PDB file of C-alpha atoms in Angstrom:
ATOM      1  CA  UNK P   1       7.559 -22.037 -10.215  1.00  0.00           C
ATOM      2  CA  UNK P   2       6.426 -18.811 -11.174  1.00  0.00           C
ATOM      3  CA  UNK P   3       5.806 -15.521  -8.935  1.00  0.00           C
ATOM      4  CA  UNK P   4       2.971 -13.098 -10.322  1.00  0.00           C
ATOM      5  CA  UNK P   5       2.644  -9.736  -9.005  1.00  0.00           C
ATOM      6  CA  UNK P   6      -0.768  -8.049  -9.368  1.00  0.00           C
ATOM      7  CA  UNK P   7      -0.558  -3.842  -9.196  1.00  0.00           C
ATOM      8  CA  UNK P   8      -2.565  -1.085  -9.841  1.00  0.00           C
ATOM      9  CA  UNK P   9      -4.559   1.922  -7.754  1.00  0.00           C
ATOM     10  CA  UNK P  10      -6.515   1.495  -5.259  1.00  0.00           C
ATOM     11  CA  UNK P  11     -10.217   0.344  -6.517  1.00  0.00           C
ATOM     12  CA  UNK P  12      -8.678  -1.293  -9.992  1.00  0.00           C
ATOM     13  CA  UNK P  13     -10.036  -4.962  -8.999  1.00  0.00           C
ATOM     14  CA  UNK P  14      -6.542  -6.115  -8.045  1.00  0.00           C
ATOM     15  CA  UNK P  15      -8.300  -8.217  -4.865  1.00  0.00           C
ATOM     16  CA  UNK P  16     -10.361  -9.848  -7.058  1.00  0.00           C
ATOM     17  CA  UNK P  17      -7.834 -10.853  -9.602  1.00  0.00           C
ATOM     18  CA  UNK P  18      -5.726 -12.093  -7.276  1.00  0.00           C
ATOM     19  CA  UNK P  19      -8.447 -14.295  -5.499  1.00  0.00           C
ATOM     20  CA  UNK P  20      -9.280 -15.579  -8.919  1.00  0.00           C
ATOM     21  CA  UNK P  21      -5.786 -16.541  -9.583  1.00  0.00           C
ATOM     22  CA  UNK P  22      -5.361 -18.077  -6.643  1.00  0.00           C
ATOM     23  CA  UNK P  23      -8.308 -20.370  -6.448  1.00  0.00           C
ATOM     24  CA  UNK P  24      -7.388 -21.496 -10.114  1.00  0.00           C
ATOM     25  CA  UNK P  25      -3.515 -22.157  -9.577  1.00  0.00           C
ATOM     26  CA  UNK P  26      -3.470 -23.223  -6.071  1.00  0.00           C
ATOM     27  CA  UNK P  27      -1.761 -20.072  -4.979  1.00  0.00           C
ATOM     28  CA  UNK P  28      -1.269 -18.082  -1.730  1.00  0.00           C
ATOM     29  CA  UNK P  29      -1.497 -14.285  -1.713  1.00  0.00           C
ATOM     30  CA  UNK P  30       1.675 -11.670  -0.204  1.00  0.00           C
ATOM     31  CA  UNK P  31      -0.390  -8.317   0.543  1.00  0.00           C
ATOM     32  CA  UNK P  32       1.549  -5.244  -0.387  1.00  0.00           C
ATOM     33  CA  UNK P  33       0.386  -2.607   1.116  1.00  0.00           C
ATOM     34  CA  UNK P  34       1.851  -0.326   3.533  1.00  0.00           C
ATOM     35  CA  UNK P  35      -1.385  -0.383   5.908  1.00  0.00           C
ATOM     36  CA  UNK P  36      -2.603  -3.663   6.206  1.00  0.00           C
ATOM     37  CA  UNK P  37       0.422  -4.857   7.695  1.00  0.00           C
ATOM     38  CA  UNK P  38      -1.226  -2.944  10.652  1.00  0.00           C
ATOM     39  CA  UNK P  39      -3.905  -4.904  13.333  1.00  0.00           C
ATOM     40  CA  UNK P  40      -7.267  -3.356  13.515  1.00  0.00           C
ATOM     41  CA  UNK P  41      -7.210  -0.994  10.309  1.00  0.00           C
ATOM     42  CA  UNK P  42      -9.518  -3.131   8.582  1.00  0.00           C
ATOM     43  CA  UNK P  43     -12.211  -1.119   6.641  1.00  0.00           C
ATOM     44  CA  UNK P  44     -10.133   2.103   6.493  1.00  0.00           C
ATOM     45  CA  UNK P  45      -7.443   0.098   4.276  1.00  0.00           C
ATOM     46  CA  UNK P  46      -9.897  -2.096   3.025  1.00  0.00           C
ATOM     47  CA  UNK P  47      -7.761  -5.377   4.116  1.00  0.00           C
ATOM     48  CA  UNK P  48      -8.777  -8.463   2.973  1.00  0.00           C
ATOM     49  CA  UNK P  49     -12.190  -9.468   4.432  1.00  0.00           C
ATOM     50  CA  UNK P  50     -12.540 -12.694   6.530  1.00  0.00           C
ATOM     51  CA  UNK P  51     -14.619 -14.757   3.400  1.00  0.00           C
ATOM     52  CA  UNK P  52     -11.155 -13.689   1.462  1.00  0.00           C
ATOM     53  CA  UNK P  53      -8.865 -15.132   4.136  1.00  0.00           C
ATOM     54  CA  UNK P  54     -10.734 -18.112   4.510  1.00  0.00           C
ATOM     55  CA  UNK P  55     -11.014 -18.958   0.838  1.00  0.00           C
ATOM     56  CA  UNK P  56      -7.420 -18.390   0.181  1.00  0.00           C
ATOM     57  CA  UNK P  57      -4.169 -18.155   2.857  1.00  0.00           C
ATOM     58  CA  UNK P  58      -2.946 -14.365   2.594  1.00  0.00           C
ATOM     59  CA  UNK P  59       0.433 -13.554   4.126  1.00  0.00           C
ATOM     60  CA  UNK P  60       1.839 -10.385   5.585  1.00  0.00           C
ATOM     61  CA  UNK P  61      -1.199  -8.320   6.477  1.00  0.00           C
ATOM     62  CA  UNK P  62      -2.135  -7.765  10.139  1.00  0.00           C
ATOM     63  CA  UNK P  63       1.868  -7.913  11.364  1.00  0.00           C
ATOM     64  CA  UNK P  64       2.257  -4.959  13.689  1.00  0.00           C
ATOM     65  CA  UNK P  65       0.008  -2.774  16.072  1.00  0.00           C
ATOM     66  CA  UNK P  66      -0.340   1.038  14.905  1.00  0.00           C
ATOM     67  CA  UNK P  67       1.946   2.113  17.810  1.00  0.00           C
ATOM     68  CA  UNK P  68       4.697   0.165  16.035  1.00  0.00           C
ATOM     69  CA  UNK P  69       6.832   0.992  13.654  1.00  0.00           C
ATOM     70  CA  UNK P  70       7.311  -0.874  10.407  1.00  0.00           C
ATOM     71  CA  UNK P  71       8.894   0.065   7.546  1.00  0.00           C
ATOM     72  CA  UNK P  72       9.584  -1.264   3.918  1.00  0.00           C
ATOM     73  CA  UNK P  73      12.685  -3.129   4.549  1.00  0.00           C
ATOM     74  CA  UNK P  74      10.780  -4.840   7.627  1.00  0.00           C
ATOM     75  CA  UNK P  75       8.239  -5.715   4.558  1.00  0.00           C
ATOM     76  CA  UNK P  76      10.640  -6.900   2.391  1.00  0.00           C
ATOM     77  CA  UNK P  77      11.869  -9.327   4.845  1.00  0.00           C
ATOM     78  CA  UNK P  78       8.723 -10.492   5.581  1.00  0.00           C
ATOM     79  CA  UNK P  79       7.676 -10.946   2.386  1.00  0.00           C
ATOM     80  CA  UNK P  80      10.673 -12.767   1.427  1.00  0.00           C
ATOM     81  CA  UNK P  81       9.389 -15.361   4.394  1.00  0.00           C
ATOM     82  CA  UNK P  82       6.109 -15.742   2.954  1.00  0.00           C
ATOM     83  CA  UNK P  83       7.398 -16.241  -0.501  1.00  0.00           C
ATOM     84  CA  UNK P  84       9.622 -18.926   0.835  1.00  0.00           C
ATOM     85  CA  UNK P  85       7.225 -20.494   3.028  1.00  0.00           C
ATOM     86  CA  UNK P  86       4.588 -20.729  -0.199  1.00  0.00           C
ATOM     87  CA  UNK P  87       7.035 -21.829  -2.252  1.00  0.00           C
ATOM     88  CA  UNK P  88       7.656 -24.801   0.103  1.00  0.00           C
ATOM     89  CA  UNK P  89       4.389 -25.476   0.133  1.00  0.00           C
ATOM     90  CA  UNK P  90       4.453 -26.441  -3.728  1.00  0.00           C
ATOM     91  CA  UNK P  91       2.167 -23.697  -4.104  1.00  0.00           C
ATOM     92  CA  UNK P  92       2.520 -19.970  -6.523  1.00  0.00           C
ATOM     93  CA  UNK P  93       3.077 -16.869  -4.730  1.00  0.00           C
ATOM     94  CA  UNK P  94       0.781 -14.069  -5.485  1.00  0.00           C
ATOM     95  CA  UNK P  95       1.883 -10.345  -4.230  1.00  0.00           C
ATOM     96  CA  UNK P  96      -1.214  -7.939  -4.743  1.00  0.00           C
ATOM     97  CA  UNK P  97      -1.008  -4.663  -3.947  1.00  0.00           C
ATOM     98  CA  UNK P  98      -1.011  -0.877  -4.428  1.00  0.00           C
ATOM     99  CA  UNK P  99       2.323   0.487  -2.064  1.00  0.00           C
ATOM    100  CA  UNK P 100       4.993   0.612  -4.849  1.00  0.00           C
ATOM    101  CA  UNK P 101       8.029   1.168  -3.099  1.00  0.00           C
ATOM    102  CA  UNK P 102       6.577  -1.914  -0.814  1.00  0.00           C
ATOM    103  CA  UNK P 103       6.277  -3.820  -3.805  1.00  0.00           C
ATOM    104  CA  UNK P 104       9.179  -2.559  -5.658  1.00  0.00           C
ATOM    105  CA  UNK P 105      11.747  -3.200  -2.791  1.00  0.00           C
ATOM    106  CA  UNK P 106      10.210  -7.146  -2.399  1.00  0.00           C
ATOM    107  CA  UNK P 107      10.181  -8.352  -6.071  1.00  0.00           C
ATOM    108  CA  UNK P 108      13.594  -6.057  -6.904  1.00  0.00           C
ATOM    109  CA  UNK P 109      15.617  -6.993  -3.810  1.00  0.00           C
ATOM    110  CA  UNK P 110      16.418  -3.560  -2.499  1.00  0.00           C
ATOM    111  CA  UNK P 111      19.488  -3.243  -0.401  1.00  0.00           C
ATOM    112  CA  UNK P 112      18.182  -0.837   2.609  1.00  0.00           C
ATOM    113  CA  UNK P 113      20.717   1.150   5.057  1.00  0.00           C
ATOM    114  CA  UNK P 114      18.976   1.891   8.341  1.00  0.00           C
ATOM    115  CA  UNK P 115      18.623   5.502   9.409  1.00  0.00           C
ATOM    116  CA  UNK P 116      21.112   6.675  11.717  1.00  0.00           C
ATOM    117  CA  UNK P 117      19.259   7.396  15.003  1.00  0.00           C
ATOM    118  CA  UNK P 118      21.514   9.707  15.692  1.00  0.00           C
ATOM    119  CA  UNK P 119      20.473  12.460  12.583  1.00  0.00           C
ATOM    120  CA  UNK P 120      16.910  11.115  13.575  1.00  0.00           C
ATOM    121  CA  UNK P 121      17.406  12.481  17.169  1.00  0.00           C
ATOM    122  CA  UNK P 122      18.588  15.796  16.035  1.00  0.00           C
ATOM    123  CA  UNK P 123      16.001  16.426  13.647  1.00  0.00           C
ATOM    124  CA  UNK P 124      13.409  15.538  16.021  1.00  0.00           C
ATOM    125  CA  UNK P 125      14.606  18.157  18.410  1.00  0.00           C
ATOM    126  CA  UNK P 126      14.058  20.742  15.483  1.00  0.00           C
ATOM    127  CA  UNK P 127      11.100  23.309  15.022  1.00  0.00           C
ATOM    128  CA  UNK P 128       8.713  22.601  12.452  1.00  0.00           C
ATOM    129  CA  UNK P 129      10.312  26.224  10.629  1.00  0.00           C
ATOM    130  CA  UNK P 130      13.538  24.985  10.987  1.00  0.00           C
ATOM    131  CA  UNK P 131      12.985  21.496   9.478  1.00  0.00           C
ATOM    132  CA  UNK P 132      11.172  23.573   6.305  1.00  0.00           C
ATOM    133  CA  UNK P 133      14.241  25.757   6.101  1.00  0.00           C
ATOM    134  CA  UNK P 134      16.513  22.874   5.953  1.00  0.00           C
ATOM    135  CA  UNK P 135      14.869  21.140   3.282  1.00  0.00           C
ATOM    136  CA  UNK P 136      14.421  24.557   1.102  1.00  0.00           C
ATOM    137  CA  UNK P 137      18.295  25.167   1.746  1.00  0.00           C
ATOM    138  CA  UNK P 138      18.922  22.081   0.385  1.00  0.00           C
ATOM    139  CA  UNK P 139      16.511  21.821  -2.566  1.00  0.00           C
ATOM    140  CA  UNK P 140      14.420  18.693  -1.205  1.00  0.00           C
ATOM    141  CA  UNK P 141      11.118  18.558  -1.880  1.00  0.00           C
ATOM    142  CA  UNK P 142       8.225  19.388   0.891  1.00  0.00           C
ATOM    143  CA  UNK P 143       6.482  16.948   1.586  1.00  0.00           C
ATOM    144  CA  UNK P 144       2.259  17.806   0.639  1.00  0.00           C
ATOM    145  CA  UNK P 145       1.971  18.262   4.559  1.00  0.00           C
ATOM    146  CA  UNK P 146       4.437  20.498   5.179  1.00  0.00           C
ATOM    147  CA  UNK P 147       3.434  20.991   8.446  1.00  0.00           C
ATOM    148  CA  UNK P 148       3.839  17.613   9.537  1.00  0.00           C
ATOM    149  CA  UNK P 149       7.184  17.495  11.562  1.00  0.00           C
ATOM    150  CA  UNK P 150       7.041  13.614  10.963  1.00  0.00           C
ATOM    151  CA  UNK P 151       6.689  14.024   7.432  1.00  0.00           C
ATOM    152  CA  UNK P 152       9.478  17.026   7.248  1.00  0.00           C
ATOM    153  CA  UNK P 153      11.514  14.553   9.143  1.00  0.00           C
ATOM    154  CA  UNK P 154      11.378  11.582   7.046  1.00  0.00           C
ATOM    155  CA  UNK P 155      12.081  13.739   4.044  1.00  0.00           C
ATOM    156  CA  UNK P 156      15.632  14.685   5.674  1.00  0.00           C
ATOM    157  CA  UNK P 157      16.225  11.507   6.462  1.00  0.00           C
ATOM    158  CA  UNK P 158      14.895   9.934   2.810  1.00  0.00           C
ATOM    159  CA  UNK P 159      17.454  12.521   1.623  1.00  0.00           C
ATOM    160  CA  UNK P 160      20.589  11.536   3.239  1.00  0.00           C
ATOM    161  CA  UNK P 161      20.272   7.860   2.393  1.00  0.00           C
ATOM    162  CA  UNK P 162      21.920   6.650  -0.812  1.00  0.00           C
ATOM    163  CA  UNK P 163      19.050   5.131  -3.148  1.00  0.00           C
ATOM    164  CA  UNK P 164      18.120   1.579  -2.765  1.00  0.00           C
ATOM    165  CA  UNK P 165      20.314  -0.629  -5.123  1.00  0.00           C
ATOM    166  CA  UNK P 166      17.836  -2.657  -7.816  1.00  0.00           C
ATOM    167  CA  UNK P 167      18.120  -5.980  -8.748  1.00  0.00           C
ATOM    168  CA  UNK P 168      16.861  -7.525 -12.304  1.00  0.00           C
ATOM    169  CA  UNK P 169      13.440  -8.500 -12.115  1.00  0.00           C
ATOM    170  CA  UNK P 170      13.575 -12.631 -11.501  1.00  0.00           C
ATOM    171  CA  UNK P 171      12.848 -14.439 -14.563  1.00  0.00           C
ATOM    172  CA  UNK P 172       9.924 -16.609 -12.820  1.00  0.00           C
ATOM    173  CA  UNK P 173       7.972 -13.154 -11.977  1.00  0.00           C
ATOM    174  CA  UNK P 174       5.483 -11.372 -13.652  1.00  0.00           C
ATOM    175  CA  UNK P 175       4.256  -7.974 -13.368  1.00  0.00           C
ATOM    176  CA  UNK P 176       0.034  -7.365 -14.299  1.00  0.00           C
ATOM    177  CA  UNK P 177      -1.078  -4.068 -14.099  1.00  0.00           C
ATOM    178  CA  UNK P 178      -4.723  -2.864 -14.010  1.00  0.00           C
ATOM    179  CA  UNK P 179      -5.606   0.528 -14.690  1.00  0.00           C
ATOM    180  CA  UNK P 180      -9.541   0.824 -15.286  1.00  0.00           C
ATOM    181  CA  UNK P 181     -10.570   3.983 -17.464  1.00  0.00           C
ATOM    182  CA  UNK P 182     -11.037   6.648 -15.764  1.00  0.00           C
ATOM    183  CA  UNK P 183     -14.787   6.576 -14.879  1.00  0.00           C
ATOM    184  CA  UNK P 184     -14.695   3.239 -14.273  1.00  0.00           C
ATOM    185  CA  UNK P 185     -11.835   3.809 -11.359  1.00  0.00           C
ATOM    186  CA  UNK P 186     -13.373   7.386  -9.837  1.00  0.00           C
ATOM    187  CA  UNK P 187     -17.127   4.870  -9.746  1.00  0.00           C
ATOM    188  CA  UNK P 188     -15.122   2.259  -8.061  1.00  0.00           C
ATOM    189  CA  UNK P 189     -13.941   4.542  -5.919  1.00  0.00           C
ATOM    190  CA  UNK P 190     -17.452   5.717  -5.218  1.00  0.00           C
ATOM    191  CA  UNK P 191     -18.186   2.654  -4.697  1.00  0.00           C
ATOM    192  CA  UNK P 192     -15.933   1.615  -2.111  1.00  0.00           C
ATOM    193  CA  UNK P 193     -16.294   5.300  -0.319  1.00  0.00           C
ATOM    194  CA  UNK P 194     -20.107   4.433   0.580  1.00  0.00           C
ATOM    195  CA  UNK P 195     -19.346   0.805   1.230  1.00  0.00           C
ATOM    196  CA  UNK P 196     -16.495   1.978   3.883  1.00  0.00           C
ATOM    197  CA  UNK P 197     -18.880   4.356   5.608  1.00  0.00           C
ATOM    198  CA  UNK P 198     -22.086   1.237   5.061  1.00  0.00           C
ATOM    199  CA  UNK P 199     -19.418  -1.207   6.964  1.00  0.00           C
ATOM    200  CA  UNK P 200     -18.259   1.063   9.717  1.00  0.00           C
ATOM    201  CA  UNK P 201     -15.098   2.485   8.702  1.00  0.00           C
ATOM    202  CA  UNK P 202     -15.896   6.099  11.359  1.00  0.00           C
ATOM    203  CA  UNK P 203     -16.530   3.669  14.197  1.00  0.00           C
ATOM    204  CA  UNK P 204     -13.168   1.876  13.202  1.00  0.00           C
ATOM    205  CA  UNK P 205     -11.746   5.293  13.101  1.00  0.00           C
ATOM    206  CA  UNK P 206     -12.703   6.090  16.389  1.00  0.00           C
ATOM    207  CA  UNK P 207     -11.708   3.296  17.746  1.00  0.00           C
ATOM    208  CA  UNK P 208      -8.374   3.503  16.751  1.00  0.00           C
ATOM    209  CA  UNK P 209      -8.232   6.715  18.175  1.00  0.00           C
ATOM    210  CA  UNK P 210      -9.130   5.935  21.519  1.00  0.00           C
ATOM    211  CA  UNK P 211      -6.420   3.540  21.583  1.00  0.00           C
ATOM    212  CA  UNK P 212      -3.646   4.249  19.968  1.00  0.00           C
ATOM    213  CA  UNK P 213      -4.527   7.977  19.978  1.00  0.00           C
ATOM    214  CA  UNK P 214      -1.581   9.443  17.448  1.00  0.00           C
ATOM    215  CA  UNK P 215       0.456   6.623  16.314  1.00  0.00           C
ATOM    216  CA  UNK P 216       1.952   7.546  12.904  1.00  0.00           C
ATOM    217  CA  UNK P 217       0.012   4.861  11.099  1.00  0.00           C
ATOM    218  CA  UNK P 218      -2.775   6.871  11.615  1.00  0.00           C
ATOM    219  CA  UNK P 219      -2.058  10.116  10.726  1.00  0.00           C
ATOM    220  CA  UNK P 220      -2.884   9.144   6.760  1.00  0.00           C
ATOM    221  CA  UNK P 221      -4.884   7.597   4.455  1.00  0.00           C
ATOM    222  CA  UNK P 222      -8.902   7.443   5.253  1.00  0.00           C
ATOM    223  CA  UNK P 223      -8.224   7.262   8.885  1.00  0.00           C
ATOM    224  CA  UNK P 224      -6.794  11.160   8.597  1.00  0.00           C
ATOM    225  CA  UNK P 225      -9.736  12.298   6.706  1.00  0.00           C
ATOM    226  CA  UNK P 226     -12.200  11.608   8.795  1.00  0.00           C
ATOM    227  CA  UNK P 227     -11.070  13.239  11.874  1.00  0.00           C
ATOM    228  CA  UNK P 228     -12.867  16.290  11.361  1.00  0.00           C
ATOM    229  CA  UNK P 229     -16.224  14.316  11.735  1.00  0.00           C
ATOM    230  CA  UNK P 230     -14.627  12.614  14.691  1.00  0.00           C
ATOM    231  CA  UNK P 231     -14.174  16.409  16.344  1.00  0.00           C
ATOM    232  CA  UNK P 232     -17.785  17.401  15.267  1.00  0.00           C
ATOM    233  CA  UNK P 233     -16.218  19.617  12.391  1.00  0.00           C
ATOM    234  CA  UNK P 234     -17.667  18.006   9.541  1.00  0.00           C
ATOM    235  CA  UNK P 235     -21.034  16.679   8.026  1.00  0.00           C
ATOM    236  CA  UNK P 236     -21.020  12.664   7.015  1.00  0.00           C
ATOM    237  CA  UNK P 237     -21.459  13.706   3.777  1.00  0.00           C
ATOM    238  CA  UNK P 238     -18.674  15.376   3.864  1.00  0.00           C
ATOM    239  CA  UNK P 239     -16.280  13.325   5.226  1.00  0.00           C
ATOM    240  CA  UNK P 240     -17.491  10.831   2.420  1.00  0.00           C
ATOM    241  CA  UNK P 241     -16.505  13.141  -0.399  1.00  0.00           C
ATOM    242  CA  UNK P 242     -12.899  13.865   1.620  1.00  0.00           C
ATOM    243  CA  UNK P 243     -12.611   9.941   1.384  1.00  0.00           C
ATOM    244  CA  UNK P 244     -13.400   9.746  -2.631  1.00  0.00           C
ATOM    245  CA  UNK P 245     -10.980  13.538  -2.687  1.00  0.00           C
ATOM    246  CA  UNK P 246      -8.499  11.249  -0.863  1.00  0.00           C
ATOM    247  CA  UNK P 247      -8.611   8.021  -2.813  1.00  0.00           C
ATOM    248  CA  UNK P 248      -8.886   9.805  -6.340  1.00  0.00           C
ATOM    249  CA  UNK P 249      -5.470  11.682  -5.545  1.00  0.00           C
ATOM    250  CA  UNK P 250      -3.865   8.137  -3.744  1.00  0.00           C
ATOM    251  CA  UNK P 251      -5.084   6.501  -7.480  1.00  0.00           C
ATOM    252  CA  UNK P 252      -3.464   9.065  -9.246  1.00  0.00           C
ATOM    253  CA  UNK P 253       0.374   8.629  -7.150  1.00  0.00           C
ATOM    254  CA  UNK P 254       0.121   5.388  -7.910  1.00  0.00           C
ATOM    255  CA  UNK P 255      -0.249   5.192 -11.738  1.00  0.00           C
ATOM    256  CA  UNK P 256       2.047   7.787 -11.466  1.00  0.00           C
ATOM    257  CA  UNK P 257       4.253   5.253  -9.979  1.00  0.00           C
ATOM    258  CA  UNK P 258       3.657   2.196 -11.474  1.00  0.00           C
ATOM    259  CA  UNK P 259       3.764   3.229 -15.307  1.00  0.00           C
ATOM    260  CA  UNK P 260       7.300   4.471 -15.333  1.00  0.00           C
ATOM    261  CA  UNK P 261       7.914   0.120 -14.741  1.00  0.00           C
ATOM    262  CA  UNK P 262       8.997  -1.136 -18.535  1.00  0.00           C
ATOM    263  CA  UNK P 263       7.795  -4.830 -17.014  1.00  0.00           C
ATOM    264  CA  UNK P 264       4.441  -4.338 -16.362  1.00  0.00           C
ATOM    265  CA  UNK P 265       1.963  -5.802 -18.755  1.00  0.00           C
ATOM    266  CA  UNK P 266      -0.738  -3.565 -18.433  1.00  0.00           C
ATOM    267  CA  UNK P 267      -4.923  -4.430 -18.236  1.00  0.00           C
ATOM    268  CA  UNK P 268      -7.917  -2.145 -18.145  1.00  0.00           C
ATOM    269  CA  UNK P 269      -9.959  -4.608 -16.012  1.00  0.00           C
ATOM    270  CA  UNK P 270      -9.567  -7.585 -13.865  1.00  0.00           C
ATOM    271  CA  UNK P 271     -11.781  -9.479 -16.861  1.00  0.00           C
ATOM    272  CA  UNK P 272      -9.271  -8.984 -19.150  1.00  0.00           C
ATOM    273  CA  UNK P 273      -6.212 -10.016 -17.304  1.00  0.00           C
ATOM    274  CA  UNK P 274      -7.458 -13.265 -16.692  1.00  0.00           C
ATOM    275  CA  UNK P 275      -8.629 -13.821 -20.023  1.00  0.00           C
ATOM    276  CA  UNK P 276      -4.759 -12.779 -21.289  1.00  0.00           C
ATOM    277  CA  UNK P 277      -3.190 -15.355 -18.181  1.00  0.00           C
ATOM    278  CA  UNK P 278      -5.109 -18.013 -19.169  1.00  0.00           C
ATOM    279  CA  UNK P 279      -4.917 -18.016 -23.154  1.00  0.00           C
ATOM    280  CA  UNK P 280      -1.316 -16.777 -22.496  1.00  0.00           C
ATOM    281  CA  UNK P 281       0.512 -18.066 -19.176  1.00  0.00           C
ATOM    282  CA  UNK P 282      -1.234 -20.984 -17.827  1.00  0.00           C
ATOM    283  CA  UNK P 283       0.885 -23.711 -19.584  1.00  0.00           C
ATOM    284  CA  UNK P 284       4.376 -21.988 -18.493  1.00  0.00           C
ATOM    285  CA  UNK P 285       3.914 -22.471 -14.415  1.00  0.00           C
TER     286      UNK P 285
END
């Protein structure tokens, strides 16, 4: 039974491909993305909406409170229980999503070693100055928020860990890619901007805020942009166009990402895709 991975930046259609597949093959959807595995940061990460859940069974979103920490090889594993559990079901796994080292470390079987707590302590006792002159010294790069002690942290730490060993990709998996032209994506991303702000995403914000104040899941992404219009700093039509600023540059990591893959069959819409699956790959599940 085959596995089919749907990737692509944020705003390429990939939801709606994968609903589409799934209503046709009978399949269950594994969410790959590193924010929607959080409860509560619904608009902001654009999770799948309640209609979506209810029409088809979506795994691995909605796993951990903000205040907790979750990381890719705690993805991986759960993924690999979702996978099973469809699986069992006589059913086709679908993994959607836009994280890449999320979806990389599931569908490759990365071998993770934990970070020693230890180093962790020690760099957390360090100034923000001396974390930047560690990294310089030893010719790692910043992170963009260099500022960030967090961020400065976790590139120490990313540092000192061997890679991730790779497996072959699985014979029964597929990759499709979707990467709209480039004014089709920046509209979608438009798009999705006003829609956010239209469904409440700076109430979500807010929200969040008050209750989990500054738990590191919310320190990026659309929930970090629009702080400044939760401290009074900014216009709404600003923060809209930091949100489209943000997603435009989150788009652009993550082609970045995803075309270096050699086994990624690559779409410029949704449409097309499932036009290719279904003259193509139907008969071999």
């Amino acid at each position: 039974m085959h596995h089919i991975v749907i990737v692509g930046p944020t705003a390429s259609g990939k939801t709606a491909l994968s609903l589409r597949l799934a209503t046709l093959l009978n399949g269950e959807i594994i969410c790959a993305d590193s924010r929607t595995v959080y409860k509560g940061m619904d608009i902001g990460t654009a999770k799948p909406t309640a209609q979506d859940q209810a029409l088809v069974k979506h795994h691995c979103i909605d796993l951990v409170y903000p205040n907790e920490p979750f990381t890719v090889a705690d993805f991986v594993i759960a993924a690999k229980q979702a996978e099973h559990t469809i699986r069992h079901s006589s059913k086709i796994p679908i993994t959607v999503g836009g994280s890449g080292l999320f979806i990389d470390g599931f569908i490759y079987d990365y071998s993770f070693v934990a970070p020693n707590p230890d180093v962790r302590k020690t760099y957390q006792s360090w100034s923000v100055t001396q974390l930047q002159q560690e990294i310089i010294k030893r010719n790692i790069a910043l992170p963009v928020n260099s500022k960030n002690k967090r961020h400065l942290t976790l590139a120490l730490e990313r540092a000192n860990r061997p890679t991730p060993t790779k497996k072959a990709l699985p014979k029964d998996t597929m990759i499709i890619g979707i990467a709209p032209e480039k004014d089709v994506l920046l509209g979608n991303i438009e798009q999705r901007a006003h829609q956010m702000i239209q469904e409440g995403v700076l109430e979500e914000v807010s929200h969040m805020y008050k209750t989990y104040n500054t738990s590191p899941a919310l320190l990026g992404g659309v929930y970090r942009t629009v702080q400044p219009y939760l401290r009074g700093e900014q216009s709404i039509d600003a923060t809209l166009q930091s949100i489209i600023t943000y997603d435009k540059k989150l788009a652009k990591r993550q082609l970045t990402w995803f075309k270096r893959n050699p086994d990624i069959t690559w779409f410029t819409s949704p449409q097309e895709a499932l036009e290719w699956f279904m003259n193509h790959k139907q008969g071999t599940l």
